[in-house]
Coordinates of C-alpha atoms in Angstrom, one line a residue:
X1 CA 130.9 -72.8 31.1
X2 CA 131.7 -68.8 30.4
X3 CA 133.5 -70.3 27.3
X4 CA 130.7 -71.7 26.1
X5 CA 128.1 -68.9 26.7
X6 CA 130.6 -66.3 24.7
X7 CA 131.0 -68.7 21.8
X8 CA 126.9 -69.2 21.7
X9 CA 125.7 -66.8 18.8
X10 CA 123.5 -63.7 20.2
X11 CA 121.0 -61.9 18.5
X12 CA 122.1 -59.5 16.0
X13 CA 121.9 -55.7 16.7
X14 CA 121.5 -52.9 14.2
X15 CA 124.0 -50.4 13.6
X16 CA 122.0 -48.0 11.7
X17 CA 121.3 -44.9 13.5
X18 CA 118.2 -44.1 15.8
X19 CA 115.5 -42.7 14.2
X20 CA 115.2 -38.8 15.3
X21 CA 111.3 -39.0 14.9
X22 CA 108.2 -41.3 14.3
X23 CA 108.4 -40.3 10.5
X24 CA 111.9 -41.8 10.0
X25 CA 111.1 -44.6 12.6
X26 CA 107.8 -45.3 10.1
X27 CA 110.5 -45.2 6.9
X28 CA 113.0 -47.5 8.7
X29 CA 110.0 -49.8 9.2
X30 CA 108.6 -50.1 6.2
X31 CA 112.1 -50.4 4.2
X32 CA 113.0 -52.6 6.9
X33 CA 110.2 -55.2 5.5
X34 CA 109.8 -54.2 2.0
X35 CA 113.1 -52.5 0.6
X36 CA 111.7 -49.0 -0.3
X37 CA 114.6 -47.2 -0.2
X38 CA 116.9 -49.2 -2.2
X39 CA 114.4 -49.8 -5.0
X40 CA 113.8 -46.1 -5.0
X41 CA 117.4 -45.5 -5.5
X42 CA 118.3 -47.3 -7.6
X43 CA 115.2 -46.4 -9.9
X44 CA 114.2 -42.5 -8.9
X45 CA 117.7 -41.0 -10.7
X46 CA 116.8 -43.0 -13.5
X47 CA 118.1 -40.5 -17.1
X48 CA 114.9 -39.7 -19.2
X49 CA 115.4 -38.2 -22.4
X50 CA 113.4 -35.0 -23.4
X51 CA 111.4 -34.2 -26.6
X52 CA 108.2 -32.6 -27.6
X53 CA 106.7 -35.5 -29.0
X54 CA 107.4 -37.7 -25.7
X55 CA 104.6 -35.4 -24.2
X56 CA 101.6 -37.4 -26.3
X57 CA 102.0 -40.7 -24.2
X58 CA 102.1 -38.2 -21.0
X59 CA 99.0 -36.4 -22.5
X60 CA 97.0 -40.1 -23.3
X61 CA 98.3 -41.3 -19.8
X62 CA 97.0 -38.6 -17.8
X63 CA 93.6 -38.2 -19.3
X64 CA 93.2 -42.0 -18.9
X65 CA 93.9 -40.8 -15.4
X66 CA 91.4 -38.4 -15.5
X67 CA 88.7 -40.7 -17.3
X68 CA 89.3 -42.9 -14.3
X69 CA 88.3 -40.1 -11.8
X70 CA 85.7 -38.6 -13.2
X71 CA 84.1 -42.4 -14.0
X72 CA 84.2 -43.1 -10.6
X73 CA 82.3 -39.9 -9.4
X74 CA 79.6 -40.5 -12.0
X75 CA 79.0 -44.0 -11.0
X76 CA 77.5 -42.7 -8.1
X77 CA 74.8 -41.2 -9.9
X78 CA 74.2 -43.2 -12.9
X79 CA 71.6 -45.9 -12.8
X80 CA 72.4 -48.7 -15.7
X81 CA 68.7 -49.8 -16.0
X82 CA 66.1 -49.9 -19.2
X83 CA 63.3 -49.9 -17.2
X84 CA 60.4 -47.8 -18.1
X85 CA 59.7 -44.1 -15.7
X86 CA 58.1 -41.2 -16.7
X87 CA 60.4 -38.3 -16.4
X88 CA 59.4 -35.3 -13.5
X89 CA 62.8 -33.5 -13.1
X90 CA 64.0 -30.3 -13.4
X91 CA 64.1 -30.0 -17.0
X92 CA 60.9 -29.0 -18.2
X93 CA 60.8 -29.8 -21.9
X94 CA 61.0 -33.7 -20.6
X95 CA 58.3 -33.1 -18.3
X96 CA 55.9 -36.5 -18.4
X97 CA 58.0 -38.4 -21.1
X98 CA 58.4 -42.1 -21.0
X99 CA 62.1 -43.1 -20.9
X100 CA 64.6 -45.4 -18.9
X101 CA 65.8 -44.9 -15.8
X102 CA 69.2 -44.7 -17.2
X103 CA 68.7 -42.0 -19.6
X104 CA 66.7 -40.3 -16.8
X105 CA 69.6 -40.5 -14.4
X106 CA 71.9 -39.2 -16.5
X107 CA 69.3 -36.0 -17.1
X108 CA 69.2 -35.9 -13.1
X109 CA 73.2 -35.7 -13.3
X110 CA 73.1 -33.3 -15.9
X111 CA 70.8 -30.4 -14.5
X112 CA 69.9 -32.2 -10.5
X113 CA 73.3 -32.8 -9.5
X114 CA 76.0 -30.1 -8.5
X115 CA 78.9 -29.9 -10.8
X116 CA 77.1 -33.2 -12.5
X117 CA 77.4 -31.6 -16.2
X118 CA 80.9 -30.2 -15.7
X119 CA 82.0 -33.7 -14.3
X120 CA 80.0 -35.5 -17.4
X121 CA 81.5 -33.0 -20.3
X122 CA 84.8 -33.7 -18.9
X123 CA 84.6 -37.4 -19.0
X124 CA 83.4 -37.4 -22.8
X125 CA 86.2 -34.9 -23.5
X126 CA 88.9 -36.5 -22.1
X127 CA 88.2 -39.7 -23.8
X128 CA 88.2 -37.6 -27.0
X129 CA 91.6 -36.7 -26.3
X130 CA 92.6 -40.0 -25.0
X131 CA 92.0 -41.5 -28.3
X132 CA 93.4 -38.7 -30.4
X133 CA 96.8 -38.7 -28.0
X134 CA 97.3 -42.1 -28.2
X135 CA 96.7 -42.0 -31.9
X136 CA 99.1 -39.5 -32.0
X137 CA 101.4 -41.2 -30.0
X138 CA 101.4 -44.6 -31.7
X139 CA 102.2 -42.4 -34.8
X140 CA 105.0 -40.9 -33.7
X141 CA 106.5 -44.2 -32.4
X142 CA 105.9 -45.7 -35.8
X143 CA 107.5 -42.7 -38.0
X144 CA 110.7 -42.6 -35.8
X145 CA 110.9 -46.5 -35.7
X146 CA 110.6 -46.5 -31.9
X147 CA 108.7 -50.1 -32.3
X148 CA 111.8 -52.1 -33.2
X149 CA 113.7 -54.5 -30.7
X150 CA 113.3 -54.5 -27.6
X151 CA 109.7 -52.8 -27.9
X152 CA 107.6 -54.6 -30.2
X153 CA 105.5 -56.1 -27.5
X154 CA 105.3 -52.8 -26.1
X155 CA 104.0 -51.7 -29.1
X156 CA 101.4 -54.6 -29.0
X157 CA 100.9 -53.5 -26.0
X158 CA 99.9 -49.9 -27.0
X159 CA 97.9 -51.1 -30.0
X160 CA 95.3 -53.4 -27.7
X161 CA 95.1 -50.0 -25.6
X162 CA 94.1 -47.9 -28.5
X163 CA 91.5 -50.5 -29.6
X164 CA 90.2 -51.2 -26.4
X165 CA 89.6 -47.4 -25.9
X166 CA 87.5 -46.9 -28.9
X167 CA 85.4 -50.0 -28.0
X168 CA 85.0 -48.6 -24.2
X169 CA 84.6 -45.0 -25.8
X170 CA 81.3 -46.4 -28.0
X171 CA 80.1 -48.3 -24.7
X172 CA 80.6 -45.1 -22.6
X173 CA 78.5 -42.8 -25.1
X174 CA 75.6 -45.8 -25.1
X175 CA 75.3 -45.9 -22.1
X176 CA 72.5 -42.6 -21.7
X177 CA 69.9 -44.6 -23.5
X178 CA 69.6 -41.5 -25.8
X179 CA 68.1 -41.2 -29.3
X180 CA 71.7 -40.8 -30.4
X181 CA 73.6 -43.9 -28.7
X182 CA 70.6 -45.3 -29.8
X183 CA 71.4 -45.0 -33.0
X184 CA 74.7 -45.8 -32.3
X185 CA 73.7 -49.5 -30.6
X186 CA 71.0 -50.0 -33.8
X187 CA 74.5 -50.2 -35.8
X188 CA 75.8 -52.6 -34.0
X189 CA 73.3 -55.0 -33.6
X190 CA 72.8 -54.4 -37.4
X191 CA 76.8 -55.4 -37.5
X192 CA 76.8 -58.4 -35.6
X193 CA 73.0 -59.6 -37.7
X194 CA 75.7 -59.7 -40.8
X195 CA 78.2 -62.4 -39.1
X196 CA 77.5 -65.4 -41.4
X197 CA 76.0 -68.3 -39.4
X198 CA 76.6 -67.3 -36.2
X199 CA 75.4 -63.5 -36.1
X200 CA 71.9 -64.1 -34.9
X201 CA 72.9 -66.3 -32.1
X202 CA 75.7 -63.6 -30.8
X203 CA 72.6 -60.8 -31.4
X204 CA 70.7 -63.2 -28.9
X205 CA 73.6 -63.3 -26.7
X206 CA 74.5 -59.8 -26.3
X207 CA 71.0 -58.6 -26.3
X208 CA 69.1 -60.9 -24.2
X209 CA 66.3 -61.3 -26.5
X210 CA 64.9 -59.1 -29.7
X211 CA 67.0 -55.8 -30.1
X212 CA 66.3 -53.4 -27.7
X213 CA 65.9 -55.9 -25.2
X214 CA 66.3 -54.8 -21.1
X215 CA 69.5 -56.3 -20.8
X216 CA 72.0 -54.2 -23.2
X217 CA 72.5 -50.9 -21.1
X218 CA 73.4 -53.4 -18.0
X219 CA 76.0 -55.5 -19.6
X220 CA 77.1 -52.1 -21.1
X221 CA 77.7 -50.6 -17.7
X222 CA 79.4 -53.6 -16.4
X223 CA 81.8 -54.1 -19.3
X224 CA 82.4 -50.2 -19.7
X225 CA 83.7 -49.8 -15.9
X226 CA 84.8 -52.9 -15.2
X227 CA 86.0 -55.1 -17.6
X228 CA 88.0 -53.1 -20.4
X229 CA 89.1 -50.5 -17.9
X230 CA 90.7 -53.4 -15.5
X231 CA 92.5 -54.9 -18.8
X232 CA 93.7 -51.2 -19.7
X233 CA 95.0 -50.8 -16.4
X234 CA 96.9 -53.9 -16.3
X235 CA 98.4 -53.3 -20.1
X236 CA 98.9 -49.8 -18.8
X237 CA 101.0 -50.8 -16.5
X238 CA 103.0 -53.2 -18.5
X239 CA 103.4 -50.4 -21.0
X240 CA 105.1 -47.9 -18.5
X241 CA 107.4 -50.6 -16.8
X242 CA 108.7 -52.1 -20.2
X243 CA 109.4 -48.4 -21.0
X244 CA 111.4 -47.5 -17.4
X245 CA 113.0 -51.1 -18.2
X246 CA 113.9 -51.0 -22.3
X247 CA 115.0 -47.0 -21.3
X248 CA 113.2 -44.5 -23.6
X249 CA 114.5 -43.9 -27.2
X250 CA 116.0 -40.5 -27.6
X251 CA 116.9 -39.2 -31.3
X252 CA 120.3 -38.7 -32.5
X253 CA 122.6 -36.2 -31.3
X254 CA 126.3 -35.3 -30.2
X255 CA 126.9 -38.1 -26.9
X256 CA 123.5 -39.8 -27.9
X257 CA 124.7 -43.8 -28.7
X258 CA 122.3 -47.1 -28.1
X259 CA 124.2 -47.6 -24.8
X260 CA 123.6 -44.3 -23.5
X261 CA 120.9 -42.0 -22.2
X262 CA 121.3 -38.4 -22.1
X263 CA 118.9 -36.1 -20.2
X264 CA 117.2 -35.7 -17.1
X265 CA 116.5 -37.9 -13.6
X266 CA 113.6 -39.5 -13.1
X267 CA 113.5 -37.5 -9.9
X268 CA 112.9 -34.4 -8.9
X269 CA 113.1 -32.5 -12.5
X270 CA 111.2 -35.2 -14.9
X271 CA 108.4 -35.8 -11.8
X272 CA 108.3 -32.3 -11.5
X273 CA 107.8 -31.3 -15.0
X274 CA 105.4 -34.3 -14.9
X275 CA 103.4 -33.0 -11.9
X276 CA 103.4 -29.8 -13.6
X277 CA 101.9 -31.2 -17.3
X278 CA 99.1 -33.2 -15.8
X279 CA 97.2 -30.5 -14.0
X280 CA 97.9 -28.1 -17.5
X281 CA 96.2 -31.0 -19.0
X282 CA 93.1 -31.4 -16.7
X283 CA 92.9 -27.7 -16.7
X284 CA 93.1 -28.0 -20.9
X285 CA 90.4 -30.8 -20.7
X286 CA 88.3 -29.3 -18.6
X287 CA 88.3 -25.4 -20.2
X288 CA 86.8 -27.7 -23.3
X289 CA 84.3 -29.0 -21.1
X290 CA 83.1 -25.7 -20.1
X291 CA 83.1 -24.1 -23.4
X292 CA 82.4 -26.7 -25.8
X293 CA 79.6 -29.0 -25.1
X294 CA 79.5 -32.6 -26.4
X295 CA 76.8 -35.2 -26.2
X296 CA 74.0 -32.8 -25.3
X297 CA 71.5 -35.9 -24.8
X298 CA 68.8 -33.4 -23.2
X299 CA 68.4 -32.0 -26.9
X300 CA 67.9 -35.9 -28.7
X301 CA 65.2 -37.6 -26.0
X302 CA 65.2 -41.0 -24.6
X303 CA 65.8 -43.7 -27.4
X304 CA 62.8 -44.9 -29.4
X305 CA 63.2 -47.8 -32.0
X306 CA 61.1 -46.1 -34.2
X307 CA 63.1 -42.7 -34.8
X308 CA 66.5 -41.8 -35.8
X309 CA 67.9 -38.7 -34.5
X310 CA 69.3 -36.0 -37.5
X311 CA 72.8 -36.1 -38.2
X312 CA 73.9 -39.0 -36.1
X313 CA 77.3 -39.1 -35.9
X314 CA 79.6 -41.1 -33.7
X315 CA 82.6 -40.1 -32.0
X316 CA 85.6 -39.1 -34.5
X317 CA 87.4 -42.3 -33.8
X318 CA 84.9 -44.5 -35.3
X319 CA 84.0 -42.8 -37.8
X320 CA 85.8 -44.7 -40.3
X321 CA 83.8 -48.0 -39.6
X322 CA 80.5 -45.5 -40.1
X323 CA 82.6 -44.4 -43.4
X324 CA 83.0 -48.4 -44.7
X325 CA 79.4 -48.9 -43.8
X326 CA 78.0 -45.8 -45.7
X327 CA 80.0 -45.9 -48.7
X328 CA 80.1 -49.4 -49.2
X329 CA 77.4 -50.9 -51.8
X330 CA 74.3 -52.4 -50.9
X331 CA 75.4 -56.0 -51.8
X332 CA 73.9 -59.4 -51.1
X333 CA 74.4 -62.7 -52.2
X334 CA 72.0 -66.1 -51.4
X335 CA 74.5 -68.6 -50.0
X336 CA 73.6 -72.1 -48.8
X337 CA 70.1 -73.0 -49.7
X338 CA 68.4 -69.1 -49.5
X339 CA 70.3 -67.7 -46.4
X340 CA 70.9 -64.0 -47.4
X341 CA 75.0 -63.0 -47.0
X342 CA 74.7 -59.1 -46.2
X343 CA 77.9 -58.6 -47.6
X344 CA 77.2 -54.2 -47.6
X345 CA 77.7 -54.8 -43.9
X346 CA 80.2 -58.3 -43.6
X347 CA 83.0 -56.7 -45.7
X348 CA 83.2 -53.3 -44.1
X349 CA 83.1 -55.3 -40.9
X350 CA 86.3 -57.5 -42.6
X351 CA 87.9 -54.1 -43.5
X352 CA 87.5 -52.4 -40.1
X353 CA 90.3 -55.0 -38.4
X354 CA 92.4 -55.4 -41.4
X355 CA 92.8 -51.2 -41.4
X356 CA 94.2 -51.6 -37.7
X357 CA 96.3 -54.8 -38.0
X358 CA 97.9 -53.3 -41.0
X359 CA 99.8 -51.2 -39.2
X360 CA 99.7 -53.1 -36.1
X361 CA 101.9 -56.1 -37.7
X362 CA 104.6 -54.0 -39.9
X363 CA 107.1 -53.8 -37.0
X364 CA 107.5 -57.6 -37.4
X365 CA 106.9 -57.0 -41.2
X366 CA 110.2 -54.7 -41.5
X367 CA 112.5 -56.9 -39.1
X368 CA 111.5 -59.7 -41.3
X369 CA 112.4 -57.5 -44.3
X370 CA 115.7 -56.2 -42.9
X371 CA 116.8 -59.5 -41.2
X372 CA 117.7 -57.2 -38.5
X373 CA 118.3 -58.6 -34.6
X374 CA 119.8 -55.8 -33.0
X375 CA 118.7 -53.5 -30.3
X376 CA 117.2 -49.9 -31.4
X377 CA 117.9 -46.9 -28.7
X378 CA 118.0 -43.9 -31.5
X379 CA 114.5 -42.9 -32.7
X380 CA 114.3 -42.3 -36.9
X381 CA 113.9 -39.2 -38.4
X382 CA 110.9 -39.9 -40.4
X383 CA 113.0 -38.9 -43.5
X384 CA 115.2 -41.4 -43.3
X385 CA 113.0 -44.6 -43.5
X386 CA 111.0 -43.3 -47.1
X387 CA 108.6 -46.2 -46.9
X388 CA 107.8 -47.0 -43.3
X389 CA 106.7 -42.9 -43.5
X390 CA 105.0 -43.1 -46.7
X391 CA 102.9 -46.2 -45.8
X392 CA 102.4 -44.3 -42.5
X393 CA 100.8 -41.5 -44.9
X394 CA 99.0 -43.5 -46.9
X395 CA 97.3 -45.3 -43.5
X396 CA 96.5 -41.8 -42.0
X397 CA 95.0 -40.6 -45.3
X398 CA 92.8 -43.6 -46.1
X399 CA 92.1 -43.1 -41.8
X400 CA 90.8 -39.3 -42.7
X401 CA 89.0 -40.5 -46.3
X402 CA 87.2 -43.2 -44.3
X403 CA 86.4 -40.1 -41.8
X404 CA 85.0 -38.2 -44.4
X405 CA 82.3 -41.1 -45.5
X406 CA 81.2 -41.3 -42.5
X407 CA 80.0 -37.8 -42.6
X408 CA 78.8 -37.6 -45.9
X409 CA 75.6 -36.3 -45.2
X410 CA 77.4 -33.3 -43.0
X411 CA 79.3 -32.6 -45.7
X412 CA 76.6 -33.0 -48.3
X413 CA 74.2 -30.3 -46.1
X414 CA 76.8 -27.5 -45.1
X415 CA 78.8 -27.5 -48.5
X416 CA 75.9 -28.2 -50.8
X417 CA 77.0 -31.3 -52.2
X418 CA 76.0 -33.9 -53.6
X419 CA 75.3 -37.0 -50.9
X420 CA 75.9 -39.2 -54.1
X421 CA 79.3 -38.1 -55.3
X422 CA 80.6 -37.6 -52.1
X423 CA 80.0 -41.1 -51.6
X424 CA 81.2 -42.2 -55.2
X425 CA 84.5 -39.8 -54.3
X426 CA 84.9 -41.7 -51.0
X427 CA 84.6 -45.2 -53.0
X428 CA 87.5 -43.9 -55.6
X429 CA 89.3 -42.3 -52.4
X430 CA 89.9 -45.3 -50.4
X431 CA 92.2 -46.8 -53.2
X432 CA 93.6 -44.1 -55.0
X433 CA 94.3 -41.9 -52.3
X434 CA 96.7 -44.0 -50.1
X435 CA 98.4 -44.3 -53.7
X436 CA 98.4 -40.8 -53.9
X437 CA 100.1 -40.2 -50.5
X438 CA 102.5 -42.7 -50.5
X439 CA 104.5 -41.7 -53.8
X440 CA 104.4 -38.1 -52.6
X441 CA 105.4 -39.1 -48.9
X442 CA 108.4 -41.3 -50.7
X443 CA 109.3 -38.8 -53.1
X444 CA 109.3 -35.8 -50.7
X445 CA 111.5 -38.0 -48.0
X446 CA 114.0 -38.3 -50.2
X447 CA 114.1 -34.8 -51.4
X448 CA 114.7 -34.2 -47.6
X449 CA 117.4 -36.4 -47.8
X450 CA 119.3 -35.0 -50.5
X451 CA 119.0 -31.7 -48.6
X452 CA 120.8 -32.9 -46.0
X453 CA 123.6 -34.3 -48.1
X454 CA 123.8 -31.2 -49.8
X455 CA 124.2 -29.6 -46.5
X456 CA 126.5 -32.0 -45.0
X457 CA 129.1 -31.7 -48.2
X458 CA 128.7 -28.2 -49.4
X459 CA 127.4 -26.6 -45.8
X460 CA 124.6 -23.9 -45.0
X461 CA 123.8 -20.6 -47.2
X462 CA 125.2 -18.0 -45.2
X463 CA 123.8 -15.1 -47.1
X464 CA 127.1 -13.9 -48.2
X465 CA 127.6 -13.1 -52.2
X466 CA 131.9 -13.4 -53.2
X467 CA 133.1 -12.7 -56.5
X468 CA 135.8 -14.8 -57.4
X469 CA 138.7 -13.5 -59.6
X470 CA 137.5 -14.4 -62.8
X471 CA 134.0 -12.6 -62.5
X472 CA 132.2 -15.3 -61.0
X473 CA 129.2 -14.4 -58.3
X474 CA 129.0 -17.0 -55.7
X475 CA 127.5 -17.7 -52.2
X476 CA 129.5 -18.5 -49.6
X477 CA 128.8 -21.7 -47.7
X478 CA 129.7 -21.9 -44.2
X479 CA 130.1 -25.6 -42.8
X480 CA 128.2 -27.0 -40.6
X481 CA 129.2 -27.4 -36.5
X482 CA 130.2 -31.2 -36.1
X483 CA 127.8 -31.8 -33.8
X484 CA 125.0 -31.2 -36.8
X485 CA 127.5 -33.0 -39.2
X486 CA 126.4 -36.1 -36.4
X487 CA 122.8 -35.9 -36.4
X488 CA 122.5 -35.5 -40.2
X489 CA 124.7 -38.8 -41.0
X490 CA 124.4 -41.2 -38.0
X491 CA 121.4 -43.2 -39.6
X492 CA 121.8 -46.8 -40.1
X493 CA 121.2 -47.8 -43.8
X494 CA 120.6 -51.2 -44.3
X495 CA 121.5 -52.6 -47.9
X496 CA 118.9 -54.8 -49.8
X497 CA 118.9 -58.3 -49.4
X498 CA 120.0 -60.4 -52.1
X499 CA 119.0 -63.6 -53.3
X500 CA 121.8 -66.8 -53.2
X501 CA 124.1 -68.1 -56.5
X502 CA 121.5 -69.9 -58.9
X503 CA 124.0 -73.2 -57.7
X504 CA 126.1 -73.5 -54.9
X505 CA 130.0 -74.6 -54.2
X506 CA 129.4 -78.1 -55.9
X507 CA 127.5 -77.2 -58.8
X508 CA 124.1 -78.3 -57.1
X509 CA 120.7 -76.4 -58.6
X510 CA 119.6 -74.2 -54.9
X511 CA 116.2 -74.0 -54.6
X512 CA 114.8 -70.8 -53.6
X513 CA 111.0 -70.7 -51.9
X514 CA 108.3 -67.8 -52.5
X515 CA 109.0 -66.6 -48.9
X516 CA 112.7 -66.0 -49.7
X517 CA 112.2 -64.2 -52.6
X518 CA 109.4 -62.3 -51.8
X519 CA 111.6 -61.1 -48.7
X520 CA 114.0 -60.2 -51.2
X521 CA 112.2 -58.5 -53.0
X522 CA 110.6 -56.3 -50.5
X523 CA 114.1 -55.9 -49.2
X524 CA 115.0 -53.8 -52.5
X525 CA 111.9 -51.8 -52.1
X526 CA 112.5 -51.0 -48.7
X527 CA 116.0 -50.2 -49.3
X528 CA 117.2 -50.5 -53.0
X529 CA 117.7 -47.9 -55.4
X530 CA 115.0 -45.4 -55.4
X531 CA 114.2 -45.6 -52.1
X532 CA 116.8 -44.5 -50.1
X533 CA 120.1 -41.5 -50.9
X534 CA 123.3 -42.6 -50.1
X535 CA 125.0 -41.0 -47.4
X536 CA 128.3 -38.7 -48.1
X537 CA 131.1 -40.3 -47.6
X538 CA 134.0 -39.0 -45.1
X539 CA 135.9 -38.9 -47.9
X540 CA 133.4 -36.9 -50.4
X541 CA 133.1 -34.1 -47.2
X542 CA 136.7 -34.4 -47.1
X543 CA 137.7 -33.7 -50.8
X544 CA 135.0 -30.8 -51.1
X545 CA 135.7 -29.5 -47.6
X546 CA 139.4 -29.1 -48.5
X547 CA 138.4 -26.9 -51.5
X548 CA 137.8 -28.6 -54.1
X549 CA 135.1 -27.7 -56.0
X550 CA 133.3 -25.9 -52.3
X551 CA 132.6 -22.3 -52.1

């Protein structure tokens, strides 16, 4: 019987340690049930590189951060209603005007509620800056090639973000019901009137009835804090766990290979410099709020169909739909028995996707170029992709021409222009311009690339004049460390595609399609002559190292 009981299994005991207080008791618990502490290992030393430019994302992420906080405090406040009051606040030159409740509570926030103007400056400012960083940011991911496998879909990811922030950015400034978002709204509706067949119905829709309606500011409210900001979150957050699982690119360098990550741990110094940068940031963002004030919708009044407020502008980040809708002629056609096609509004509304997907899609456009299926860990210098930079030029420059016709009355009244040919200068602009740009771009990458291979065979100028022994003036060149010799040469250069033999091993005709060739052909402007500079050679910085022919 005492056999059997010491062969029964017992309970299993512990061996860790007793706790020396409730706090470590509490830890042991909770890791106990959900694993804290080895996830955190294994993930808090993780090696993050370190860069300038890596501080955009941190800049867009933390005033998403504070757009969150600040949205939640005014939601307290604001009342997303169109119906009718008459205004008795505080602020007198109001006094007995007929408006909606909602612009009226955001005057009550404005001048009624403590810190309420502070708190709304620094929501409209930071998603300013929101927009511009993660502009900014998508950039610099697409100069230095940082979108190639394993990170197109976070670069998806990041494009939805960007375009679902300037869509939540034009509901958040509609919301006040002022003369100005207003204006804003009026566009619009006046956008979604010129969807062929179907535009009246969706104006229905999305109204409630005949524009103004009682329903917009509502649905507004609802999408602005609820909807797009949940999505954002949730892409958000895919975004920063594809980068903390793909590792972060880093740019070329001694030690620096795609299998490797040099820098710092995850924790303390990168939280820590983290920690650090976001309050610099709110402190940034909110130093603009109290300086520089934005959306003053005291000084427009409450929105009235009948009246457009002077120099309505919207926020710089859609500007350049204003700019296809104010330069673009006043053109309509009479399609399918007398229904009018407004196409002065339907093709600027065509354009205004197309600008974004353009450079949205070329990831997938240049590894279908460059047949290429390996993994990217080194970031690009922009220099040494020609035409992924200049068409990144050219995008940004038609971008800021678009900007400009969007303000062309701005610029007509303080530079005493002509409205007229600024908007015939716009019209030649948006073709000519992204020309323009991208030859120069090209042209002055390569330049910068036979720099470097000028530096890389024949070294720096050091500033030192020699006389040789025939009477000969020279500078003396002194070579380059080998851990510069690295950075300037370890760039892949891929080599142009080529099409097949006209027959193959038995004679047989091949036949060749239009996607083939037209890959090969882009393959040879991507990458053929004229579009990239050979690297030197070990044996070319060999020969003119040892003295021939090198000062």
């Amino acid at each position: 019987m005492s056999t059997d009981q010491q062969s029964r299994p017992g309970p299993v005991t512990s061996t860790r340690a007793k706790p020396a207080n409730k706090a470590e008791a509490l830890a042991d618990w909770a890791d106990g049930r959900l694993g804290i502490y080895s996830l955190a290992k294994a993930n808090l030393r993780k090696i993050f590189p370190d860069h300038w430019s890596f501080m955009l994302g941190e800049v867009a992420l933390y005033t998403f951060v504070i757009i969150i906080l600040t949205g939640v405090w005014l939601t307290l406040f604001f009342n997303p209603s169109m119906g009718e009051v008459v205004y008795d606040g505080s602020y007198v030159p109001l006094k007995g005007i007929q408006m909606s409740e909602a612009y009226a509570s955001t005057i009550n926030i404005s001048f009624e509620v403590r810190g309420g103007l502070l708190m709304r400056q620094i929501h409209h400012w930071a998603a300013i800056v929101f927009i511009a960083a993660m502009l900014t940011h998508m950039m610099r991911v697409f100069f230095t090639g940082a979108f190639r496998k394993p990170r197109e879909i976070n670069w998806i990811f990041g494009a939805l973000l960007l375009f679902l922030g300037m869509f939540d950015g034009f509901m958040g400034y509609s919301l006040p019901d002022d003369l100005l978002s207003g204006t804003g709204i009026r566009f619009m509706e006046g956008a979604v009137l010129a969807v062929p067949i179907v535009g009246t119905y969706l104006q229905m829709f999305i109204f409630g009835g005949e524009f103004p309606g009682h329903d917009i500011i509502p649905r507004l409210f609802t999408v602005h804090i609820l909807l797009i900001p949940g999505v954002m979150l949730g892409l958000l957050a895919a975004h920063l766990i594809l980068v903390f699982y793909h590792k972060h690119t880093q740019f070329a360098g001694p030690g620096r290979t795609n299998e490797n990550v040099v820098g710092m741990p995850l924790l303390p110094i990168y939280m820590a410099k983290a920690g650090g940068f976001f309050f610099l940031v709110f402190g940034v963002v909110a130093a603009m709020a109290a300086i520089a004030t934005v959306n003053p919708i005291w000084a427009y009044g409450p929105y009235r169909p009948d009246q457009v407020s002077t120099d309505a502008q919207p926020d710089w980040y859609m500007g350049f739909s204003e700019g296809l809708i104010r330069v673009m002629p006043g053109w309509e056609i009479s399609v399918w028995g007398g229904h009018t096609l407004n196409l002065g509004v339907f093709i600027p509304l065509m354009v205004f996707p197309t600008v974004l997907l353009v450079i949205w899609c070329w990831p997938f456009l240049e590894a279908w170029v460059t047949g290429d299926r390996g993994e990217h860990h080194i970031a690009d210098r922009p220099r040494n992709a020609p035409v992924r930079t200049a068409f990144g030029a050219a995008w940004i420059s038609l971008y800021l021409i678009l900007l400009a016709g969007g303000g062309n009355d701005l610029l007509a009244t303080h530079f005493h222009l002509s409205i007229n040919a600024i908007t015939y200068a716009v019209r030649i602009g948006f073709f000519a311009v992204p020309v323009v740009v991208f030859v120069i771009t090209k042209r002055w990458c390569l330049g910068l690339q036979r720099r470097d291979k000028e530096k890389v065979l024949h070294g720096r100028e050091s500033g030192v004049i020699q006389r040789l022994q025939h009477g000969e003036f020279v500078e003396v060149h002194a070579p380059l460390p080998p851990g510069r010799l690295y950075t300037l040469t370890s760039h892949d250069q891929p080599e142009p595609a080529e099409l097949p033999p006209a027959v193959d091993e038995n004679g047989v005709a091949r036949k060749t399609n239009v996607w083939t060739r037209a890959r090969v052909k882009l393959s040879r402007g991507f990458y053929g002559e004229g579009s990239q500079i050979a690297k030197p050679t070990v044996e070319e910085h060999r020969e003119i190292s040892s003295g021939h022919g090198h000062h």
